[in-house]
Amino acid sequence: MDKDTKLHRVFQIASIFLILVSVAVIYLTNRYIPFMMDDLWYSTMLSSEEPITGIGDIITSQIWHYFNWGGRSLTHAILQLTLLAGENAADILNVAMTLILCFVICTIAGVRRATAFFAAIGMLLGLNANWKMSMFWQAGAANYLYITSFILLYLYCYLRELDSTKKLPGITF
């Protein structure tokens, strides 16, 4: 094994370790920040103070929301689903969506290495202007973290099919 291969291997192992540490920190941060503000309102039927108890209540709430507040029904339905699942499940889902977003970023960039994945996690947290309100607060996570993943997945599929005869720069298929 030559020196460059050994160094690359060390970076890969260090990156995997740092990814695991990052996942633990993201999970613990999610556990620390409780449901608050809009989370409390969206955990109700919206038109009344009754708590949501199932998917039927979420559909009814989103119909009311569409006609009274307008827009973002998908994000708020996702928010209500995660609120219905409870804080423990929401924390796990937030960690999963953070990892999915980092994976999608790396896939669109055409780089699938542990070092790139760790860099995506680091930049997602480090370059985020207000990570508490956009990743760890449940309403913020639904509106920004979850939807950004869906938008990028759509964009990836769209770009891939846009011109399937040529490879796009930086993207490997």
Tab-separated table of N, CA, C and O in Angstrom, residues 46-129:
chain	number	residue	atom	x	y	z
A	46	LEU	N	-56.230	22.819	13.873
A	46	LEU	CA	-56.048	24.148	13.290
A	46	LEU	C	-57.305	25.006	13.373
A	46	LEU	O	-57.238	26.156	13.741
A	47	SER	N	-58.455	24.466	13.015
A	47	SER	CA	-59.694	25.242	13.090
A	47	SER	C	-60.279	25.208	14.494
A	47	SER	O	-61.195	25.955	14.806
A	48	SER	N	-59.755	24.342	15.341
A	48	SER	CA	-60.214	24.248	16.721
A	48	SER	C	-59.019	23.899	17.604
A	48	SER	O	-57.912	23.730	17.118
A	49	GLU	N	-59.249	23.782	18.858
A	49	GLU	CA	-58.163	23.452	19.783
A	49	GLU	C	-58.048	21.954	20.049
A	49	GLU	O	-57.289	21.535	20.908
A	50	GLU	N	-58.788	21.139	19.294
A	50	GLU	CA	-58.749	19.690	19.502
A	50	GLU	C	-57.451	19.119	18.931
A	50	GLU	O	-57.051	19.453	17.827
A	51	PRO	N	-56.793	18.228	19.671
A	51	PRO	CA	-55.555	17.630	19.154
A	51	PRO	C	-55.845	16.694	17.973
A	51	PRO	O	-56.910	16.085	17.902
A	52	ILE	N	-54.871	16.617	17.051
A	52	ILE	CA	-55.024	15.679	15.940
A	52	ILE	C	-54.841	14.255	16.469
A	52	ILE	O	-54.015	14.010	17.342
A	53	THR	N	-55.642	13.346	15.928
A	53	THR	CA	-55.576	11.965	16.412
A	53	THR	C	-55.293	10.973	15.302
A	53	THR	O	-55.092	9.806	15.571
A	54	GLY	N	-55.288	11.440	14.051
A	54	GLY	CA	-55.042	10.515	12.953
A	54	GLY	C	-54.896	11.250	11.634
A	54	GLY	O	-54.980	12.487	11.566
A	55	ILE	N	-54.702	10.477	10.586
A	55	ILE	CA	-54.487	11.044	9.248
A	55	ILE	C	-55.723	11.802	8.766
A	55	ILE	O	-55.606	12.828	8.096
A	56	GLY	N	-56.914	11.321	9.111
A	56	GLY	CA	-58.144	12.028	8.731
A	56	GLY	C	-58.171	13.444	9.290
A	56	GLY	O	-58.601	14.386	8.602
A	57	ASP	N	-57.721	13.605	10.533
A	57	ASP	CA	-57.654	14.937	11.142
A	57	ASP	C	-56.643	15.823	10.410
A	57	ASP	O	-56.863	17.029	10.243
A	58	ILE	N	-55.549	15.229	9.976
A	58	ILE	CA	-54.533	16.001	9.246
A	58	ILE	C	-55.092	16.472	7.915
A	58	ILE	O	-54.909	17.635	7.526
A	59	ILE	N	-55.808	15.616	7.204
A	59	ILE	CA	-56.406	16.002	5.925
A	59	ILE	C	-57.415	17.129	6.148
A	59	ILE	O	-57.415	18.137	5.426
A	60	THR	N	-58.270	16.975	7.152
A	60	THR	CA	-59.248	18.019	7.475
A	60	THR	C	-58.545	19.331	7.825
A	60	THR	O	-58.952	20.406	7.363
A	61	SER	N	-57.487	19.255	8.615
A	61	SER	CA	-56.726	20.449	8.990
A	61	SER	C	-56.101	21.119	7.781
A	61	SER	O	-56.099	22.348	7.676
A	62	GLN	N	-55.572	20.321	6.869
A	62	GLN	CA	-54.916	20.892	5.696
A	62	GLN	C	-55.913	21.510	4.721
A	62	GLN	O	-55.589	22.489	4.043
A	63	ILE	N	-57.103	20.962	4.634
A	63	ILE	CA	-58.153	21.596	3.815
A	63	ILE	C	-58.495	22.958	4.415
A	63	ILE	O	-58.563	23.963	3.702
A	64	TRP	N	-58.686	22.986	5.736
A	64	TRP	CA	-58.953	24.262	6.405
A	64	TRP	C	-57.780	25.219	6.212
A	64	TRP	O	-57.963	26.397	5.909
A	65	HIS	N	-56.566	24.713	6.369
A	65	HIS	CA	-55.361	25.536	6.231
A	65	HIS	C	-55.268	26.126	4.829
A	65	HIS	O	-54.941	27.311	4.666
A	66	TYR	N	-55.547	25.340	3.820
A	66	TYR	CA	-55.458	25.805	2.428
A	66	TYR	C	-56.413	26.968	2.187
A	66	TYR	O	-56.054	27.966	1.565
A	67	PHE	N	-57.639	26.861	2.664
A	67	PHE	CA	-58.638	27.894	2.410
A	67	PHE	C	-58.517	29.094	3.343
A	67	PHE	O	-59.033	30.165	3.031
A	68	ASN	N	-57.840	28.949	4.469
A	68	ASN	CA	-57.739	30.054	5.416
A	68	ASN	C	-56.347	30.687	5.495
A	68	ASN	O	-56.235	31.858	5.835
A	69	TRP	N	-55.306	29.925	5.254
A	69	TRP	CA	-53.950	30.462	5.303
A	69	TRP	C	-53.269	30.393	3.950
A	69	TRP	O	-52.439	31.208	3.634
A	70	GLY	N	-53.591	29.358	3.159
A	70	GLY	CA	-53.039	29.200	1.818
A	70	GLY	C	-51.609	28.706	1.793
A	70	GLY	O	-50.801	29.041	2.637
A	71	GLY	N	-51.324	27.851	0.811
A	71	GLY	CA	-49.965	27.406	0.551
A	71	GLY	C	-49.359	26.494	1.597
A	71	GLY	O	-49.911	26.275	2.664
A	72	ARG	N	-48.238	25.930	1.243
A	72	ARG	CA	-47.410	25.059	2.079
A	72	ARG	C	-48.177	23.915	2.743
A	72	ARG	O	-47.825	23.473	3.828
A	73	SER	N	-49.219	23.436	2.096
A	73	SER	CA	-49.995	22.341	2.681
A	73	SER	C	-49.171	21.066	2.796
A	73	SER	O	-49.319	20.329	3.769
A	74	LEU	N	-48.293	20.802	1.828
A	74	LEU	CA	-47.460	19.602	1.899
A	74	LEU	C	-46.532	19.663	3.105
A	74	LEU	O	-46.437	18.707	3.872
A	75	THR	N	-45.871	20.786	3.290
A	75	THR	CA	-44.943	20.895	4.421
A	75	THR	C	-45.679	20.814	5.750
A	75	THR	O	-45.197	20.183	6.688
A	76	HIS	N	-46.839	21.437	5.819
A	76	HIS	CA	-47.567	21.410	7.084
A	76	HIS	C	-48.213	20.056	7.339
A	76	HIS	O	-48.379	19.657	8.500
A	77	ALA	N	-48.560	19.335	6.285
A	77	ALA	CA	-49.051	17.960	6.469
A	77	ALA	C	-47.919	17.075	6.991
A	77	ALA	O	-48.123	16.257	7.892
A	78	ILE	N	-46.721	17.252	6.439
A	78	ILE	CA	-45.557	16.511	6.942
A	78	ILE	C	-45.306	16.880	8.407
A	78	ILE	O	-45.050	16.009	9.240
A	79	LEU	N	-45.392	18.164	8.715
A	79	LEU	CA	-45.220	18.614	10.099
A	79	LEU	C	-46.236	17.936	11.007
A	79	LEU	O	-45.879	17.399	12.052
A	80	GLN	N	-47.496	17.928	10.598
A	80	GLN	CA	-48.519	17.312	11.442
A	80	GLN	C	-48.301	15.809	11.588
A	80	GLN	O	-48.545	15.254	12.660
A	81	LEU	N	-47.816	15.153	10.532
A	81	LEU	CA	-47.513	13.716	10.633
A	81	LEU	C	-46.395	13.466	11.642
A	81	LEU	O	-46.474	12.533	12.445
A	82	THR	N	-45.356	14.293	11.592
A	82	THR	CA	-44.250	14.097	12.537
A	82	THR	C	-44.680	14.445	13.959
A	82	THR	O	-44.240	13.790	14.908
A	83	LEU	N	-45.539	15.455	14.103
A	83	LEU	CA	-46.046	15.788	15.436
A	83	LEU	C	-46.927	14.672	15.970
A	83	LEU	O	-46.882	14.342	17.156
A	84	LEU	N	-47.721	14.072	15.091
A	84	LEU	CA	-48.579	12.954	15.483
A	84	LEU	C	-47.736	11.757	15.924
A	84	LEU	O	-48.105	11.038	16.848
A	85	ALA	N	-46.583	11.582	15.292
A	85	ALA	CA	-45.701	10.455	15.628
A	85	ALA	C	-45.067	10.619	17.014
A	85	ALA	O	-44.658	9.633	17.616
A	86	GLY	N	-44.985	11.851	17.503
A	86	GLY	CA	-44.401	12.090	18.821
A	86	GLY	C	-42.970	12.599	18.733
A	86	GLY	O	-42.328	12.512	17.686
A	87	GLU	N	-42.480	13.110	19.844
A	87	GLU	CA	-41.152	13.742	19.852
A	87	GLU	C	-40.031	12.753	19.553
A	87	GLU	O	-39.098	13.083	18.828
A	88	ASN	N	-40.081	11.546	20.104
A	88	ASN	CA	-39.012	10.567	19.857
A	88	ASN	C	-38.930	10.215	18.376
A	88	ASN	O	-37.844	10.207	17.786
A	89	ALA	N	-40.073	9.913	17.773
A	89	ALA	CA	-40.085	9.565	16.352
A	89	ALA	C	-39.682	10.761	15.501
A	89	ALA	O	-38.944	10.609	14.511
A	90	ALA	N	-40.134	11.961	15.865
A	90	ALA	CA	-39.776	13.162	15.110
A	90	ALA	C	-38.269	13.398	15.158
A	90	ALA	O	-37.667	13.772	14.146
A	91	ASP	N	-37.651	13.157	16.302
A	91	ASP	CA	-36.204	13.330	16.419
A	91	ASP	C	-35.461	12.363	15.504
A	91	ASP	O	-34.508	12.742	14.819
A	92	ILE	N	-35.902	11.134	15.461
A	92	ILE	CA	-35.278	10.131	14.588
A	92	ILE	C	-35.508	10.489	13.119
A	92	ILE	O	-34.593	10.397	12.294
A	93	LEU	N	-36.731	10.923	12.789
A	93	LEU	CA	-37.031	11.326	11.411
A	93	LEU	C	-36.196	12.532	10.985
A	93	LEU	O	-35.730	12.597	9.841
A	94	ASN	N	-35.983	13.474	11.895
A	94	ASN	CA	-35.160	14.642	11.563
A	94	ASN	C	-33.714	14.242	11.268
A	94	ASN	O	-33.093	14.769	10.341
A	95	VAL	N	-33.176	13.324	12.049
A	95	VAL	CA	-31.817	12.839	11.796
A	95	VAL	C	-31.776	12.126	10.441
A	95	VAL	O	-30.872	12.361	9.627
A	96	ALA	N	-32.777	11.286	10.183
A	96	ALA	CA	-32.833	10.563	8.907
A	96	ALA	C	-32.926	11.539	7.734
A	96	ALA	O	-32.231	11.372	6.725
A	97	MET	N	-33.762	12.574	7.859
A	97	MET	CA	-33.896	13.535	6.762
A	97	MET	C	-32.630	14.360	6.577
A	97	MET	O	-32.293	14.725	5.451
A	98	THR	N	-31.908	14.626	7.651
A	98	THR	CA	-30.627	15.322	7.526
A	98	THR	C	-29.651	14.464	6.731
A	98	THR	O	-28.974	14.954	5.824
A	99	LEU	N	-29.605	13.174	7.043
A	99	LEU	CA	-28.714	12.262	6.315
A	99	LEU	C	-29.148	12.101	4.861
A	99	LEU	O	-28.313	12.060	3.961
A	100	ILE	N	-30.448	12.037	4.629
A	100	ILE	CA	-30.959	11.934	3.255
A	100	ILE	C	-30.595	13.186	2.469
A	100	ILE	O	-30.144	13.093	1.323
A	101	LEU	N	-30.759	14.359	3.081
A	101	LEU	CA	-30.402	15.604	2.392
A	101	LEU	C	-28.917	15.622	2.045
A	101	LEU	O	-28.541	15.972	0.926
A	102	CYS	N	-28.066	15.203	2.970
A	102	CYS	CA	-26.622	15.153	2.691
A	102	CYS	C	-26.319	14.152	1.582
A	102	CYS	O	-25.475	14.411	0.716
A	103	PHE	N	-27.002	13.007	1.586
A	103	PHE	CA	-26.808	12.015	0.529
A	103	PHE	C	-27.230	12.578	-0.827
A	103	PHE	O	-26.532	12.402	-1.832
A	104	VAL	N	-28.357	13.273	-0.861
A	104	VAL	CA	-28.841	13.859	-2.121
A	104	VAL	C	-27.866	14.925	-2.614
A	104	VAL	O	-27.572	14.997	-3.811
A	105	ILE	N	-27.350	15.735	-1.697
A	105	ILE	CA	-26.360	16.749	-2.078
A	105	ILE	C	-25.142	16.085	-2.710
A	105	ILE	O	-24.658	16.508	-3.763
A	106	CYS	N	-24.645	15.034	-2.075
A	106	CYS	CA	-23.477	14.327	-2.610
A	106	CYS	C	-23.799	13.656	-3.942
A	106	CYS	O	-22.970	13.654	-4.859
A	107	THR	N	-24.991	13.102	-4.077
A	107	THR	CA	-25.386	12.444	-5.325
A	107	THR	C	-25.465	13.453	-6.462
A	107	THR	O	-24.969	13.202	-7.560
A	108	ILE	N	-26.076	14.603	-6.216
A	108	ILE	CA	-26.167	15.630	-7.250
A	108	ILE	C	-24.780	16.148	-7.607
A	108	ILE	O	-24.485	16.409	-8.771
A	109	ALA	N	-23.905	16.258	-6.623
A	109	ALA	CA	-22.537	16.709	-6.881
A	109	ALA	C	-21.707	15.633	-7.584
A	109	ALA	O	-20.650	15.916	-8.125
A	110	GLY	N	-22.193	14.394	-7.563
A	110	GLY	CA	-21.479	13.306	-8.229
A	110	GLY	C	-20.324	12.750	-7.422
A	110	GLY	O	-19.414	12.131	-7.966
A	111	VAL	N	-20.335	12.969	-6.113
A	111	VAL	CA	-19.255	12.505	-5.252
A	111	VAL	C	-19.858	11.627	-4.166
A	111	VAL	O	-20.673	12.080	-3.374
A	112	ARG	N	-19.440	10.378	-4.136
A	112	ARG	CA	-19.985	9.443	-3.145
A	112	ARG	C	-18.852	8.843	-2.315
A	112	ARG	O	-18.500	7.688	-2.483
A	113	ARG	N	-18.320	9.674	-1.438
A	113	ARG	CA	-17.267	9.241	-0.516
A	113	ARG	C	-17.614	9.732	0.874
A	113	ARG	O	-18.326	10.723	1.045
A	114	ALA	N	-17.097	9.056	1.871
A	114	ALA	CA	-17.374	9.440	3.262
A	114	ALA	C	-16.877	10.851	3.556
A	114	ALA	O	-17.531	11.599	4.284
A	115	THR	N	-15.739	11.230	2.977
A	115	THR	CA	-15.220	12.583	3.216
A	115	THR	C	-16.184	13.635	2.672
A	115	THR	O	-16.419	14.658	3.317
A	116	ALA	N	-16.749	13.392	1.504
A	116	ALA	CA	-17.708	14.334	0.916
A	116	ALA	C	-18.995	14.367	1.739
A	116	ALA	O	-19.591	15.434	1.932
A	117	PHE	N	-19.425	13.201	2.231
A	117	PHE	CA	-20.639	13.135	3.040
A	117	PHE	C	-20.456	13.920	4.334
A	117	PHE	O	-21.329	14.691	4.736
A	118	PHE	N	-19.296	13.768	4.972
A	118	PHE	CA	-19.019	14.537	6.180
A	118	PHE	C	-18.954	16.028	5.865
A	118	PHE	O	-19.451	16.856	6.637
A	119	ALA	N	-18.352	16.375	4.730
A	119	ALA	CA	-18.293	17.787	4.325
A	119	ALA	C	-19.711	18.340	4.115
A	119	ALA	O	-19.994	19.482	4.502
A	120	ALA	N	-20.607	17.531	3.540
A	120	ALA	CA	-21.989	17.979	3.342
A	120	ALA	C	-22.684	18.214	4.678
A	120	ALA	O	-23.379	19.222	4.846
A	121	ILE	N	-22.480	17.316	5.628
A	121	ILE	CA	-23.067	17.512	6.965
A	121	ILE	C	-22.498	18.776	7.600
A	121	ILE	O	-23.239	19.607	8.138
A	122	GLY	N	-21.193	18.920	7.525
A	122	GLY	CA	-20.543	20.088	8.120
A	122	GLY	C	-21.014	21.392	7.510
A	122	GLY	O	-21.291	22.366	8.219
A	123	MET	N	-21.139	21.419	6.187
A	123	MET	CA	-21.590	22.648	5.538
A	123	MET	C	-23.071	22.897	5.776
A	123	MET	O	-23.492	24.048	5.914
A	124	LEU	N	-23.864	21.840	5.831
A	124	LEU	CA	-25.294	21.999	6.116
A	124	LEU	C	-25.483	22.661	7.478
A	124	LEU	O	-26.311	23.559	7.635
A	125	LEU	N	-24.702	22.249	8.453
A	125	LEU	CA	-24.782	22.858	9.781
A	125	LEU	C	-24.027	24.187	9.846
A	125	LEU	O	-24.531	25.173	10.374
A	126	GLY	N	-22.836	24.203	9.296
A	126	GLY	CA	-21.975	25.373	9.421
A	126	GLY	C	-22.406	26.584	8.615
A	126	GLY	O	-22.192	27.721	9.037
A	127	LEU	N	-23.007	26.362	7.457
A	127	LEU	CA	-23.406	27.476	6.606
A	127	LEU	C	-24.870	27.858	6.784
A	127	LEU	O	-25.364	28.758	6.117
A	128	ASN	N	-25.554	27.168	7.667
A	128	ASN	CA	-26.955	27.445	7.930
A	128	ASN	C	-27.047	28.662	8.849
A	128	ASN	O	-26.471	28.675	9.927
A	129	ALA	N	-27.784	29.685	8.420
A	129	ALA	CA	-27.858	30.937	9.182
A	129	ALA	C	-28.522	30.754	10.546
A	129	ALA	O	-28.147	31.411	11.510
